[in-house]
CSV table of C-alpha atoms in Angstrom, one decimal:
chain,number,residue,atom,x,y,z
A,1219,MET,CA,0.0,0.0,0.0
A,1220,GLU,CA,1.3,3.5,-0.9
A,1221,LEU,CA,1.9,6.0,1.9
A,1222,LYS,CA,-0.8,8.4,0.9
A,1223,THR,CA,-3.3,5.6,0.6
A,1224,TYR,CA,-2.4,4.2,4.0
A,1225,ILE,CA,-2.8,7.6,5.6
A,1226,GLU,CA,-6.2,8.1,4.0
A,1227,THR,CA,-7.4,4.6,4.8
A,1228,HIS,CA,-6.6,5.1,8.5
A,1229,ARG,CA,-7.9,8.6,8.7
A,1230,GLU,CA,-10.7,8.0,11.2
A,1231,ARG,CA,-8.4,6.0,13.5
A,1232,PHE,CA,-5.8,8.7,13.4
A,1233,ILE,CA,-8.4,11.3,14.4
A,1234,ASN,CA,-9.9,9.1,17.1
A,1235,GLU,CA,-6.5,8.4,18.7
A,1236,LEU,CA,-5.8,12.2,18.9
A,1237,LEU,CA,-9.2,12.7,20.5
A,1238,GLU,CA,-8.4,10.2,23.2
A,1239,LEU,CA,-5.1,11.9,23.8
A,1240,LEU,CA,-6.8,15.3,24.1
A,1241,LYS,CA,-9.2,13.9,26.8
A,1242,ILE,CA,-6.3,13.6,29.2
A,1243,PRO,CA,-5.7,17.0,31.1
A,1244,SER,CA,-1.9,17.0,31.1
A,1245,VAL,CA,-1.5,20.5,32.6
A,1246,SER,CA,2.0,20.6,33.9
A,1247,ALA,CA,1.6,23.9,35.7
A,1248,ASP,CA,-0.9,22.6,38.2
A,1249,ARG,CA,0.0,19.7,40.4
A,1250,LYS,CA,-3.6,18.5,40.8
A,1251,PHE,CA,-3.2,17.1,37.2
A,1252,GLU,CA,0.0,15.2,38.0
A,1253,ALA,CA,-1.6,11.8,37.5
A,1254,ASP,CA,-3.0,12.9,34.2
A,1255,VAL,CA,0.4,14.1,33.0
A,1256,LEU,CA,1.9,10.8,33.8
A,1257,LYS,CA,-1.1,9.0,32.1
A,1258,THR,CA,-0.3,11.0,29.0
A,1259,ALA,CA,3.3,9.9,29.0
A,1260,GLN,CA,2.1,6.3,29.1
A,1261,TYR,CA,-0.3,6.9,26.3
A,1262,LEU,CA,2.5,8.1,24.1
A,1263,HIS,CA,4.8,5.3,25.1
A,1264,ASP,CA,2.1,2.8,24.0
A,1265,SER,CA,1.4,4.7,20.8
A,1266,LEU,CA,5.1,4.7,19.8
A,1267,GLU,CA,5.3,1.0,20.6
A,1268,LYS,CA,2.3,0.2,18.4
A,1269,ALA,CA,3.7,2.5,15.6
A,1270,GLY,CA,6.8,0.3,15.3
A,1271,VAL,CA,9.7,1.7,17.2
A,1272,ASP,CA,12.5,-0.7,18.2
A,1273,GLN,CA,13.0,0.9,21.5
A,1274,VAL,CA,10.8,3.2,23.7
A,1275,GLU,CA,11.1,4.2,27.3
A,1276,ILE,CA,9.7,6.6,29.8
A,1277,CYS,CA,12.7,8.4,31.2
A,1278,PRO,CA,12.3,9.9,34.7
A,1279,THR,CA,13.5,13.4,35.4
A,1280,ALA,CA,13.3,15.6,38.5
A,1281,GLY,CA,9.9,16.7,37.1
A,1282,TYR,CA,7.7,15.0,34.5
A,1283,PRO,CA,9.2,12.2,32.4
A,1284,ILE,CA,10.6,12.4,28.9
A,1285,ILE,CA,9.5,9.7,26.4
A,1286,TYR,CA,12.4,8.5,24.3
A,1287,ALA,CA,12.1,6.2,21.3
A,1288,GLN,CA,14.0,5.2,18.2
A,1289,LYS,CA,14.1,3.1,15.1
A,1290,ILE,CA,17.5,2.7,13.5
A,1291,ILE,CA,17.2,1.0,10.1
A,1292,ASP,CA,20.6,1.8,8.6
A,1293,ASP,CA,23.6,3.7,10.2
A,1294,SER,CA,24.4,5.0,6.8
A,1295,LEU,CA,21.1,6.8,6.5
A,1296,PRO,CA,20.4,10.3,7.9
A,1297,THR,CA,18.8,10.4,11.4
A,1298,VAL,CA,15.9,12.7,12.3
A,1299,LEU,CA,15.3,13.6,15.9
A,1300,VAL,CA,11.7,14.6,16.5
A,1301,TYR,CA,11.0,16.8,19.5
A,1302,GLY,CA,7.5,17.6,20.9
A,1303,HIS,CA,5.7,18.1,24.2
A,1304,TYR,CA,2.7,16.4,25.7
A,1305,ASP,CA,1.9,18.9,28.4
A,1306,VAL,CA,-0.6,21.7,27.8
A,1307,GLN,CA,-1.5,25.1,29.1
A,1308,PRO,CA,-4.1,25.5,31.9
A,1309,ALA,CA,-7.6,25.7,30.5
A,1310,ASP,CA,-8.7,28.6,32.8
A,1311,PRO,CA,-11.0,30.4,32.5
A,1312,TYR,CA,-13.3,27.4,31.9
A,1313,GLU,CA,-16.4,29.5,31.6
A,1314,LEU,CA,-15.2,31.0,28.4
A,1315,TRP,CA,-15.0,27.7,26.6
A,1316,ASP,CA,-18.0,26.8,24.3
A,1317,SER,CA,-17.4,23.1,25.2
A,1318,PRO,CA,-15.4,21.5,28.0
A,1319,PRO,CA,-11.7,21.8,27.2
A,1320,PHE,CA,-10.9,18.2,27.9
A,1321,GLU,CA,-13.9,16.8,26.1
A,1322,PRO,CA,-12.8,17.3,22.5
A,1323,VAL,CA,-15.5,18.0,19.9
A,1324,ILE,CA,-15.4,18.4,16.2
A,1325,LYS,CA,-17.1,21.5,14.7
A,1326,ASP,CA,-16.6,22.8,11.2
A,1327,GLU,CA,-13.9,20.2,10.5
A,1328,LYS,CA,-11.9,21.5,13.5
A,1329,ILE,CA,-11.0,19.7,16.8
A,1330,TYR,CA,-11.8,21.9,19.8
A,1331,ALA,CA,-9.8,21.0,23.0
A,1332,ARG,CA,-7.0,22.2,25.1
A,1333,GLY,CA,-3.8,21.1,23.4
A,1334,ALA,CA,-5.4,20.4,20.1
A,1335,CYS,CA,-2.8,22.5,18.3
A,1336,ASP,CA,-0.3,23.2,21.0
A,1337,ASP,CA,1.2,20.7,20.9
A,1338,LYS,CA,-0.6,17.3,21.1
A,1339,GLY,CA,-2.1,17.6,17.6
A,1340,GLN,CA,1.1,18.7,16.0
A,1341,MET,CA,3.3,16.3,18.0
A,1342,TYR,CA,1.1,13.3,17.3
A,1343,MET,CA,1.3,13.9,13.5
A,1344,HIS,CA,4.9,12.7,13.7
A,1345,ILE,CA,3.9,9.4,15.4
A,1346,LYS,CA,1.3,8.7,12.8
A,1347,ALA,CA,3.6,9.7,9.9
A,1348,PHE,CA,6.2,7.3,11.4
A,1349,GLU,CA,3.6,4.6,11.7
A,1350,ALA,CA,2.6,5.1,8.0
A,1351,MET,CA,6.2,4.9,6.8
A,1352,VAL,CA,6.9,1.7,8.9
A,1353,ALA,CA,3.6,0.0,7.8
A,1354,THR,CA,4.3,0.7,4.1
A,1355,ASP,CA,8.0,-0.3,4.3
A,1356,SER,CA,9.0,3.2,3.3
A,1357,LEU,CA,10.9,4.6,6.3
A,1358,TYR,CA,13.4,6.8,4.6
A,1359,CYS,CA,15.5,7.8,7.6
A,1360,ASN,CA,16.4,6.6,11.0
A,1361,VAL,CA,14.0,8.3,13.5
A,1362,LYS,CA,14.3,9.2,17.1
A,1363,PHE,CA,11.7,10.8,19.4
A,1364,MET,CA,12.1,12.9,22.4
A,1365,ILE,CA,8.8,14.1,23.8
A,1366,GLU,CA,8.7,16.0,27.1
A,1367,GLY,CA,6.1,17.0,29.6
A,1368,GLU,CA,7.3,20.4,30.9
A,1369,GLU,CA,7.5,22.7,27.9
A,1370,GLU,CA,4.7,24.9,29.1
A,1371,VAL,CA,6.5,25.5,32.4
A,1372,GLY,CA,10.0,26.2,31.0
A,1373,SER,CA,11.5,22.7,30.2
A,1374,ASN,CA,13.4,22.9,33.5
A,1375,ASN,CA,14.7,19.3,33.3
A,1376,LEU,CA,15.2,19.0,29.5
A,1377,ASP,CA,18.7,20.5,29.6
A,1378,THR,CA,19.9,17.9,32.2
A,1379,PHE,CA,18.4,15.1,30.0
A,1380,VAL,CA,20.0,16.4,26.8
A,1381,LYS,CA,23.5,16.9,28.4
A,1382,ALA,CA,23.3,13.4,29.9
A,1383,ASN,CA,22.2,11.7,26.6
A,1384,LYS,CA,24.2,13.5,23.9
A,1385,GLU,CA,25.3,10.3,22.2
A,1386,ARG,CA,21.9,8.7,22.3
A,1387,LEU,CA,20.3,11.9,20.9
A,1388,GLY,CA,22.8,12.1,18.0
A,1389,ALA,CA,21.1,13.0,14.8
A,1390,ASP,CA,21.5,15.1,11.6
A,1391,VAL,CA,18.6,17.4,12.2
A,1392,ILE,CA,15.9,18.1,14.9
A,1393,LEU,CA,12.3,18.3,13.6
A,1394,ILE,CA,9.7,20.2,15.5
A,1395,SER,CA,6.0,20.9,14.7
A,1396,ASP,CA,5.0,23.5,17.3
A,1397,THR,CA,4.6,26.6,15.2
A,1398,SER,CA,2.1,28.0,12.7
A,1399,MET,CA,1.7,28.7,9.0
A,1400,ILE,CA,0.6,31.9,7.3
A,1401,SER,CA,-2.6,30.3,5.9
A,1402,LEU,CA,-3.9,27.1,4.2
A,1403,ASP,CA,-3.2,28.8,0.9
A,1404,THR,CA,0.2,30.0,1.9
A,1405,PRO,CA,2.2,27.5,3.9
A,1406,SER,CA,5.4,28.7,5.6
A,1407,ILE,CA,8.4,27.4,7.5
A,1408,THR,CA,9.4,29.2,10.7
A,1409,VAL,CA,13.0,30.3,10.6
A,1410,GLY,CA,13.1,32.5,13.7
A,1411,LEU,CA,11.7,32.3,17.2
A,1412,ARG,CA,11.8,34.9,20.1
A,1413,GLY,CA,13.3,34.1,23.4
A,1414,LEU,CA,11.6,34.5,26.8
A,1415,SER,CA,11.9,36.0,30.3
A,1416,TYR,CA,9.0,35.3,32.6
A,1417,VAL,CA,8.6,36.7,36.1
A,1418,GLN,CA,6.0,37.2,38.8
A,1419,VAL,CA,6.0,40.5,40.8
A,1420,GLU,CA,4.5,41.1,44.2
A,1421,VAL,CA,3.8,44.5,45.7
A,1422,THR,CA,3.0,44.7,49.4
A,1423,GLY,CA,1.6,47.7,51.2
A,1424,PRO,CA,0.1,47.4,54.7
A,1425,ASN,CA,0.6,44.3,56.8
A,1426,ARG,CA,-3.1,43.3,56.4
A,1427,ASP,CA,-6.2,44.1,54.2
A,1428,LEU,CA,-7.7,47.4,55.4
A,1429,HIS,CA,-11.1,49.0,55.4
A,1430,SER,CA,-11.1,51.3,52.3
A,1431,GLY,CA,-13.2,53.9,54.1
A,1432,VAL,CA,-11.1,54.1,57.2
A,1433,TYR,CA,-7.7,53.9,55.5
A,1434,GLY,CA,-8.4,54.8,51.9
A,1435,GLY,CA,-6.4,57.9,50.8
A,1436,ALA,CA,-3.9,57.6,53.6
A,1437,VAL,CA,-2.2,54.3,52.9
A,1438,ALA,CA,-0.8,53.2,49.6
A,1439,ASN,CA,-3.1,50.8,47.7
A,1440,PRO,CA,-0.8,48.0,46.3
A,1441,ILE,CA,-3.1,47.5,43.3
A,1442,ASN,CA,-3.0,51.2,42.4
A,1443,THR,CA,0.7,51.3,42.8
A,1444,LEU,CA,1.3,48.1,40.8
A,1445,CYS,CA,-0.8,49.5,37.9
A,1446,ALA,CA,1.1,52.7,37.9
A,1447,MET,CA,4.5,50.8,37.9
A,1448,ILE,CA,3.3,48.6,35.0
A,1449,ALA,CA,2.1,51.6,33.0
A,1450,SER,CA,5.5,53.2,33.3
A,1451,LEU,CA,7.2,50.2,31.7
A,1452,HIS,CA,6.3,51.6,28.2
A,1453,ASP,CA,6.7,55.1,26.9
A,1454,ASP,CA,4.2,56.9,24.7
A,1455,LYS,CA,5.8,55.4,21.6
A,1456,GLY,CA,5.4,51.8,22.8
A,1457,ALA,CA,9.0,51.4,23.6
A,1458,ILE,CA,10.1,49.5,26.8
A,1459,THR,CA,11.6,51.8,29.4
A,1460,VAL,CA,13.7,49.3,31.3
A,1461,PRO,CA,17.3,50.7,31.1
A,1462,GLY,CA,19.5,48.5,28.9
A,1463,PHE,CA,16.7,46.5,27.6
A,1464,TYR,CA,17.5,47.2,23.9
A,1465,ASP,CA,21.3,47.2,24.2
A,1466,ASN,CA,21.9,44.0,22.3
A,1467,VAL,CA,18.8,43.8,20.1
A,1468,ALA,CA,19.7,42.6,16.6
A,1469,GLU,CA,18.6,45.2,14.1
A,1470,LEU,CA,17.6,44.0,10.6
A,1471,SER,CA,18.7,45.9,7.5
A,1472,ALA,CA,16.2,47.7,5.4
A,1473,GLU,CA,16.5,44.9,2.8
A,1474,GLU,CA,15.8,42.3,5.5
A,1475,ARG,CA,12.8,44.2,6.8
A,1476,GLU,CA,11.4,44.6,3.3
A,1477,ALA,CA,11.7,40.9,2.6
A,1478,LEU,CA,10.0,40.1,5.9
A,1479,ASN,CA,7.1,42.3,5.0
A,1480,ARG,CA,6.6,40.7,1.7
A,1481,ALA,CA,4.9,37.8,3.4
A,1482,PRO,CA,1.1,37.9,2.8
A,1483,PHE,CA,-0.6,39.8,5.6
A,1484,ASP,CA,-4.0,41.6,5.6
A,1485,ILE,CA,-4.2,44.1,8.4
A,1486,ASP,CA,-7.9,44.5,8.0
A,1487,GLU,CA,-8.5,40.7,8.3
A,1488,TYR,CA,-6.2,40.7,11.3
A,1489,LYS,CA,-8.2,43.3,13.1
A,1490,LYS,CA,-11.5,41.6,12.1
A,1491,ASP,CA,-10.4,38.3,13.4
A,1492,LEU,CA,-9.5,39.8,16.8
A,1493,ASP,CA,-12.5,42.2,16.8
A,1494,ILE,CA,-10.3,45.2,17.4
A,1495,ASP,CA,-10.5,48.7,15.8
A,1496,ASP,CA,-6.8,49.2,15.6
A,1497,VAL,CA,-3.4,47.6,16.3
A,1498,SER,CA,-0.9,48.8,18.8
A,1499,GLY,CA,2.8,48.5,19.5
A,1500,GLU,CA,6.2,49.9,19.1
A,1501,GLU,CA,6.3,53.0,16.9
A,1502,GLY,CA,8.1,52.7,13.6
A,1503,TYR,CA,7.4,49.0,13.0
A,1504,THR,CA,4.8,47.0,11.2
A,1505,THR,CA,2.6,44.4,12.9
A,1506,VAL,CA,4.7,41.6,11.2
A,1507,GLU,CA,7.8,43.2,12.6
A,1508,ARG,CA,6.4,43.8,16.0
A,1509,THR,CA,5.6,40.1,16.4
A,1510,GLY,CA,8.7,38.7,14.7
A,1511,ILE,CA,11.8,40.8,15.2
A,1512,ARG,CA,11.1,43.2,18.1
A,1513,PRO,CA,11.1,42.4,21.9
A,1514,THR,CA,8.0,42.9,24.0
A,1515,LEU,CA,6.9,43.2,27.6
A,1516,ASP,CA,3.4,42.1,28.5
A,1517,VAL,CA,1.3,41.6,31.6
A,1518,ASN,CA,-0.1,38.0,31.4
A,1519,GLY,CA,-2.2,38.3,34.6
A,1520,ILE,CA,-2.9,40.7,37.5
A,1521,TRP,CA,-4.7,40.2,40.7
A,1522,GLY,CA,-5.2,41.3,44.3
A,1523,GLY,CA,-7.8,42.3,46.8
A,1524,TYR,CA,-11.4,41.1,46.5
A,1525,THR,CA,-12.5,39.6,43.2
A,1526,GLY,CA,-15.5,37.6,44.3
A,1527,GLU,CA,-19.2,38.2,43.6
A,1528,GLY,CA,-20.7,41.4,44.9
A,1529,ALA,CA,-18.8,44.2,46.8
A,1530,LYS,CA,-16.2,44.2,49.5
A,1531,THR,CA,-14.7,47.6,50.4
A,1532,VAL,CA,-11.2,46.5,51.0
A,1533,LEU,CA,-7.8,48.1,50.6
A,1534,PRO,CA,-5.6,45.0,49.9
A,1535,SER,CA,-2.3,44.2,51.5
A,1536,LYS,CA,-0.8,42.7,48.3
A,1537,ALA,CA,-1.1,42.8,44.6
A,1538,TYR,CA,0.5,40.5,42.0
A,1539,ALA,CA,1.2,40.3,38.3
A,1540,LYS,CA,2.8,37.8,35.9
A,1541,ILE,CA,4.9,39.4,33.2
A,1542,SER,CA,6.5,37.9,30.1
A,1543,MET,CA,9.2,39.5,27.9
A,1544,ARG,CA,9.7,38.1,24.4
A,1545,LEU,CA,13.2,38.5,23.3
A,1546,VAL,CA,15.1,38.7,20.0
A,1547,PRO,CA,18.5,37.4,18.9
A,1548,ASN,CA,21.5,38.7,21.0
A,1549,GLN,CA,19.3,39.4,24.0
A,1550,ASN,CA,20.2,37.1,26.9
A,1551,SER,CA,17.2,36.0,29.1
A,1552,ASP,CA,19.1,36.0,32.4
A,1553,ARG,CA,20.4,39.5,31.7
A,1554,ILE,CA,17.0,40.8,30.8
A,1555,THR,CA,15.5,39.3,33.9
A,1556,ASP,CA,18.2,40.9,36.0
A,1557,LEU,CA,17.6,44.3,34.3
A,1558,PHE,CA,13.9,44.1,34.8
A,1559,GLN,CA,14.2,43.1,38.5
A,1560,LYS,CA,16.6,46.0,39.3
A,1561,HIS,CA,14.4,48.5,37.4
A,1562,PHE,CA,11.1,47.3,39.0
A,1563,GLU,CA,12.6,47.6,42.4
A,1564,ALA,CA,14.0,51.0,41.7
A,1565,ILE,CA,10.7,52.5,40.5
A,1566,ALA,CA,8.8,51.3,43.6
A,1567,PRO,CA,7.7,54.1,45.9
A,1568,LYS,CA,8.7,53.8,49.6
A,1569,SER,CA,5.1,53.2,50.5
A,1570,VAL,CA,5.3,49.6,49.3
A,1571,LYS,CA,7.7,46.7,49.2
A,1572,VAL,CA,8.4,44.8,45.9
A,1573,LYS,CA,9.5,41.3,45.2
A,1574,VAL,CA,10.4,40.0,41.7
A,1575,MET,CA,10.3,36.2,41.3
A,1576,PRO,CA,11.9,34.8,38.1
A,1577,PHE,CA,10.1,31.8,36.7
A,1578,HIS,CA,11.7,30.6,33.5
A,1579,GLY,CA,13.4,31.9,30.3
A,1580,GLY,CA,15.2,30.9,27.1
A,1581,GLU,CA,17.0,32.4,24.2
A,1582,ALA,CA,15.9,33.4,20.7
A,1583,ALA,CA,16.9,31.3,17.7
A,1584,VAL,CA,17.3,31.8,14.0
A,1585,THR,CA,17.6,28.8,11.8
A,1586,PRO,CA,19.2,28.8,8.3
A,1587,THR,CA,17.2,28.6,5.0
A,1588,THR,CA,20.3,27.3,3.2
A,1589,SER,CA,20.4,23.9,4.9
A,1590,THR,CA,19.6,20.5,3.4
A,1591,ALA,CA,16.8,20.1,5.9
A,1592,TYR,CA,15.1,23.4,4.9
A,1593,ALA,CA,15.4,22.4,1.2
A,1594,ALA,CA,13.8,19.0,2.0
A,1595,ALA,CA,11.0,20.7,3.9
A,1596,SER,CA,10.4,23.2,1.1
A,1597,ALA,CA,10.2,20.3,-1.4
A,1598,ALA,CA,7.8,18.4,0.9
A,1599,PHE,CA,5.4,21.4,1.2
A,1600,GLU,CA,5.6,22.0,-2.5
A,1601,GLU,CA,4.7,18.4,-3.3
A,1602,ALA,CA,1.9,18.2,-0.7
A,1603,TRP,CA,0.4,21.7,-1.0
A,1604,GLY,CA,1.2,22.6,-4.5
A,1605,VAL,CA,3.1,25.8,-3.6
A,1606,LEU,CA,6.5,26.7,-2.2
A,1607,PRO,CA,6.4,27.7,1.5
A,1608,ILE,CA,7.6,31.1,2.7
A,1609,PRO,CA,10.2,31.5,5.4
A,1610,THR,CA,8.8,33.5,8.4
A,1611,ARG,CA,9.7,34.5,11.9
A,1612,ASP,CA,7.4,33.4,14.7
A,1613,GLY,CA,6.6,35.6,17.7
A,1614,GLY,CA,6.5,32.7,20.1
A,1615,SER,CA,9.2,31.0,22.0
A,1616,ILE,CA,10.6,27.4,22.0
A,1617,PRO,CA,13.7,28.0,24.2
A,1618,ILE,CA,15.0,24.5,23.7
A,1619,VAL,CA,15.9,25.3,20.1
A,1620,ALA,CA,18.9,27.3,21.3
A,1621,LEU,CA,19.7,24.5,23.8
A,1622,PHE,CA,19.8,21.9,21.0
A,1623,LYS,CA,22.2,24.0,19.0
A,1624,GLU,CA,24.5,24.6,22.0
A,1625,GLU,CA,24.5,21.0,23.4
A,1626,LEU,CA,24.0,18.8,20.3
A,1627,GLY,CA,25.4,21.1,17.6
A,1628,LEU,CA,22.2,20.6,15.6
A,1629,ASP,CA,20.0,23.0,13.8
A,1630,THR,CA,16.2,22.7,14.2
A,1631,LEU,CA,13.7,22.6,11.4
A,1632,LEU,CA,10.4,24.1,12.5
A,1633,MET,CA,7.6,22.6,10.3
A,1634,GLY,CA,4.4,23.9,12.0
A,1635,PHE,CA,0.9,23.3,10.7
A,1636,GLY,CA,-1.1,25.4,13.0
A,1637,LEU,CA,-2.8,28.7,12.2
A,1638,ASP,CA,-2.7,32.0,14.2
A,1639,SER,CA,-6.5,31.7,14.5
A,1640,ASP,CA,-6.2,28.4,16.4
A,1641,ALA,CA,-6.5,30.1,19.8
A,1642,ILE,CA,-3.6,28.4,21.4
A,1643,HIS,CA,-3.3,29.3,25.1
A,1644,SER,CA,-6.8,30.7,25.0
A,1645,PRO,CA,-10.3,29.3,25.5
A,1646,ASN,CA,-11.7,27.3,22.5
A,1647,GLU,CA,-8.3,26.2,21.2
A,1648,HIS,CA,-8.7,24.2,18.0
A,1649,TYR,CA,-6.9,22.5,15.2
A,1650,GLY,CA,-8.1,21.8,11.7
A,1651,ILE,CA,-8.5,18.2,10.7
A,1652,PHE,CA,-7.2,19.2,7.3
A,1653,ASN,CA,-4.0,20.5,8.9
A,1654,TYR,CA,-3.6,17.4,11.0
A,1655,MET,CA,-4.0,15.0,8.1
A,1656,LYS,CA,-2.1,17.1,5.5
A,1657,GLY,CA,0.6,17.6,8.2
A,1658,ILE,CA,1.1,13.8,8.5
A,1659,GLU,CA,1.4,13.5,4.7
A,1660,THR,CA,3.9,16.4,4.5
A,1661,ILE,CA,6.1,15.0,7.3
A,1662,THR,CA,6.4,11.7,5.4
A,1663,LEU,CA,7.4,13.7,2.3
A,1664,PHE,CA,10.0,15.6,4.3
A,1665,HIS,CA,11.7,12.3,5.3
A,1666,LYS,CA,11.7,11.2,1.6
A,1667,HIS,CA,13.2,14.4,0.4
A,1668,TYR,CA,15.7,14.6,3.3
A,1669,LYS,CA,17.1,11.2,2.4
A,1670,SER,CA,17.4,12.0,-1.2
A,1671,GLN,CA,19.3,15.3,-0.5
A,1672,MET,CA,21.7,13.9,2.0
């Protein structure tokens, strides 16, 4: 049976297996889901075993385990190391979902569930592509899998695993599907990712919550103070005011910026999709540039005081915020975290105390378009989709890409099949069935073209 025929014949089973995987709430950020995260690891272990790997194991770490698997058919053939993650973002707020986040449903040929696109759907494509190649005796390359359960909380234990298993992880290229395409009509290959610095800040005023009538106007309100401090982190042109923040930012040439902006982008459709009247951001840059080549600072959550139903006239003792900074090449995440901490402490008035707690970070990465792997991916997209893909820079972060380059000496190929409209990290996350099935086909074609070009 031919590869494409096999994939189409087993279409319903491939979809149903993904639905079963999506039912497991593998939220790594919340310990109440610990058993479910471990259950997901076992599900993938069993899936890889059934798909035909020669070796598969669940490797313990100080946190959640890493699934490693491999099938080596010929040492003279190229080896592809597939990376993915099986943990998902928290589904909160649940009330904003149209259907329960861990009860996947199919509507309009899209699968709605937490993790549908990020990254269970995209990761599982590789297992099904591998199965199809094994079943049709058309495995073109040696294949290794490394699938972790802590990507959404910073991959804290992945570097230890990689450093301890360099020989076992030896390969010619790392293949990841955890990014998006421009559109179904215009496929693309991600060649740049931003880095990340993530912190939580705590602002403390009085030693207890106070009556807002008795003390209001006389004692600093930590929420008011926090909001003012956050507001000061950008100037009126949208630039970040942390001293030294832009010192090492890689600036693109006019020619490079022009090439980046040639990618199809409709600003009116962008605003319509988000239901906004206008875009916002750093002055002097287009929306494509703001999300691809410029660093950012954003509040991801803010809370304090009374947030329950009805009214409670309280002046809170504490206020909190979670803040992420997306970084670009040449910015170092540890340095940015340190700069932010010093600045945030410096701008705090004497009426409050401030604490900055770093969570996790990672470095930006740019991958070459001149590599054999990129050429193979381009040929695979052209064969499967009928058009050449466009190289793009993604605004998101996959910090381990830089780790793989540093520790394994390997470039990463980012073949993503999601869309920006898939609502990853948001309520009603979804992933198109067309993307899922076409992704499986394209992955098999990558292996074919990669072998032929090596």
